Coordinates of C-alpha atoms in Angstrom, one line a residue:
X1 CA -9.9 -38.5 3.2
X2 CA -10.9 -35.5 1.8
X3 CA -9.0 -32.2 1.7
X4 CA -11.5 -29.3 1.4
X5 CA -10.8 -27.9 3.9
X6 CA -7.2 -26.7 1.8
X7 CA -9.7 -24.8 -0.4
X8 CA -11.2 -22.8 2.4
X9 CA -7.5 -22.3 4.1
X10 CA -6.0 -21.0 0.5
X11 CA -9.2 -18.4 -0.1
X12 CA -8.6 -16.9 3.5
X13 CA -5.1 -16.0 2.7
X14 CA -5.8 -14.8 -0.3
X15 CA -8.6 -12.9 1.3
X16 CA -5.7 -11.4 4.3
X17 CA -2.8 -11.1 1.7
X18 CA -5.6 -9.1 -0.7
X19 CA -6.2 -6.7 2.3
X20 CA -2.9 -6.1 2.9
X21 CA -2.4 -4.7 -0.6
X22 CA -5.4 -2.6 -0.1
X23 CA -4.8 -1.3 3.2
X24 CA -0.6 -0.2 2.1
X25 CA -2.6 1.3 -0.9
X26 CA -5.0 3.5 0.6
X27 CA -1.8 4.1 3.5
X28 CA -0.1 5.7 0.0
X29 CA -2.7 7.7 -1.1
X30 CA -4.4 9.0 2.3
X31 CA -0.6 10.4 3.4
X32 CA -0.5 14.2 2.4
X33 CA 2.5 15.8 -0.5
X34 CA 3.7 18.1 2.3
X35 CA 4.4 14.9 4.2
X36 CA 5.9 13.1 2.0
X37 CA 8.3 15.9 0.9
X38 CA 9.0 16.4 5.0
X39 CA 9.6 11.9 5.4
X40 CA 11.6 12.8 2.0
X41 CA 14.0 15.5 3.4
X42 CA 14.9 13.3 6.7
X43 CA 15.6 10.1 5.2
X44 CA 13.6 6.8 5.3
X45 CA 14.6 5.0 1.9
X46 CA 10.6 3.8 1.5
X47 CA 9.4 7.5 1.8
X48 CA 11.4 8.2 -1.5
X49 CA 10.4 5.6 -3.3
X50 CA 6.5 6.7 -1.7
X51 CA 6.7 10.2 -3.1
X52 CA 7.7 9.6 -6.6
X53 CA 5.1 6.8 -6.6
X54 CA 2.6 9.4 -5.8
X55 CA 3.6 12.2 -8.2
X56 CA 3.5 9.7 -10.8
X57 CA 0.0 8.6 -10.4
X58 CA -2.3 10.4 -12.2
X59 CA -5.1 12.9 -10.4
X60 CA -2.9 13.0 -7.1
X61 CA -2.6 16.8 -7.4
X62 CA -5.0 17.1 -4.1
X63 CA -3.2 17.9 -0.9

């Protein structure tokens, strides 16, 4: 009996877990510094974390 089939399976979740990445990716660079700082000041632990991950990137001076 021959498991093929696994193959194709395995490559469409790397295909959905790859375009999850992306999508959070472009989520953190699309959001704007003056919301960031605003998410910042009220509280959400991940909005911390997002805005000194975007001050540290390099060329994410644009608003």
């Amino acid at each position: 009996m021959a498991h093929w089939w696994w193959g194709i399976v395995a490559a469409f979740a790397l295909v959905l877990f790859n375009g999850f990445f992306v999508a959070t990716e472009f989520a953190i660079v699309k959001v704007r510094r003056t919301r960031l700082r605003e998410l910042e000041k009220r509280g959400p632990r991940i909005a911390r974390l997002s805005a000194r991950r975007r001050v540290a990137q390099p060329g994410s001076e644009s608003d």
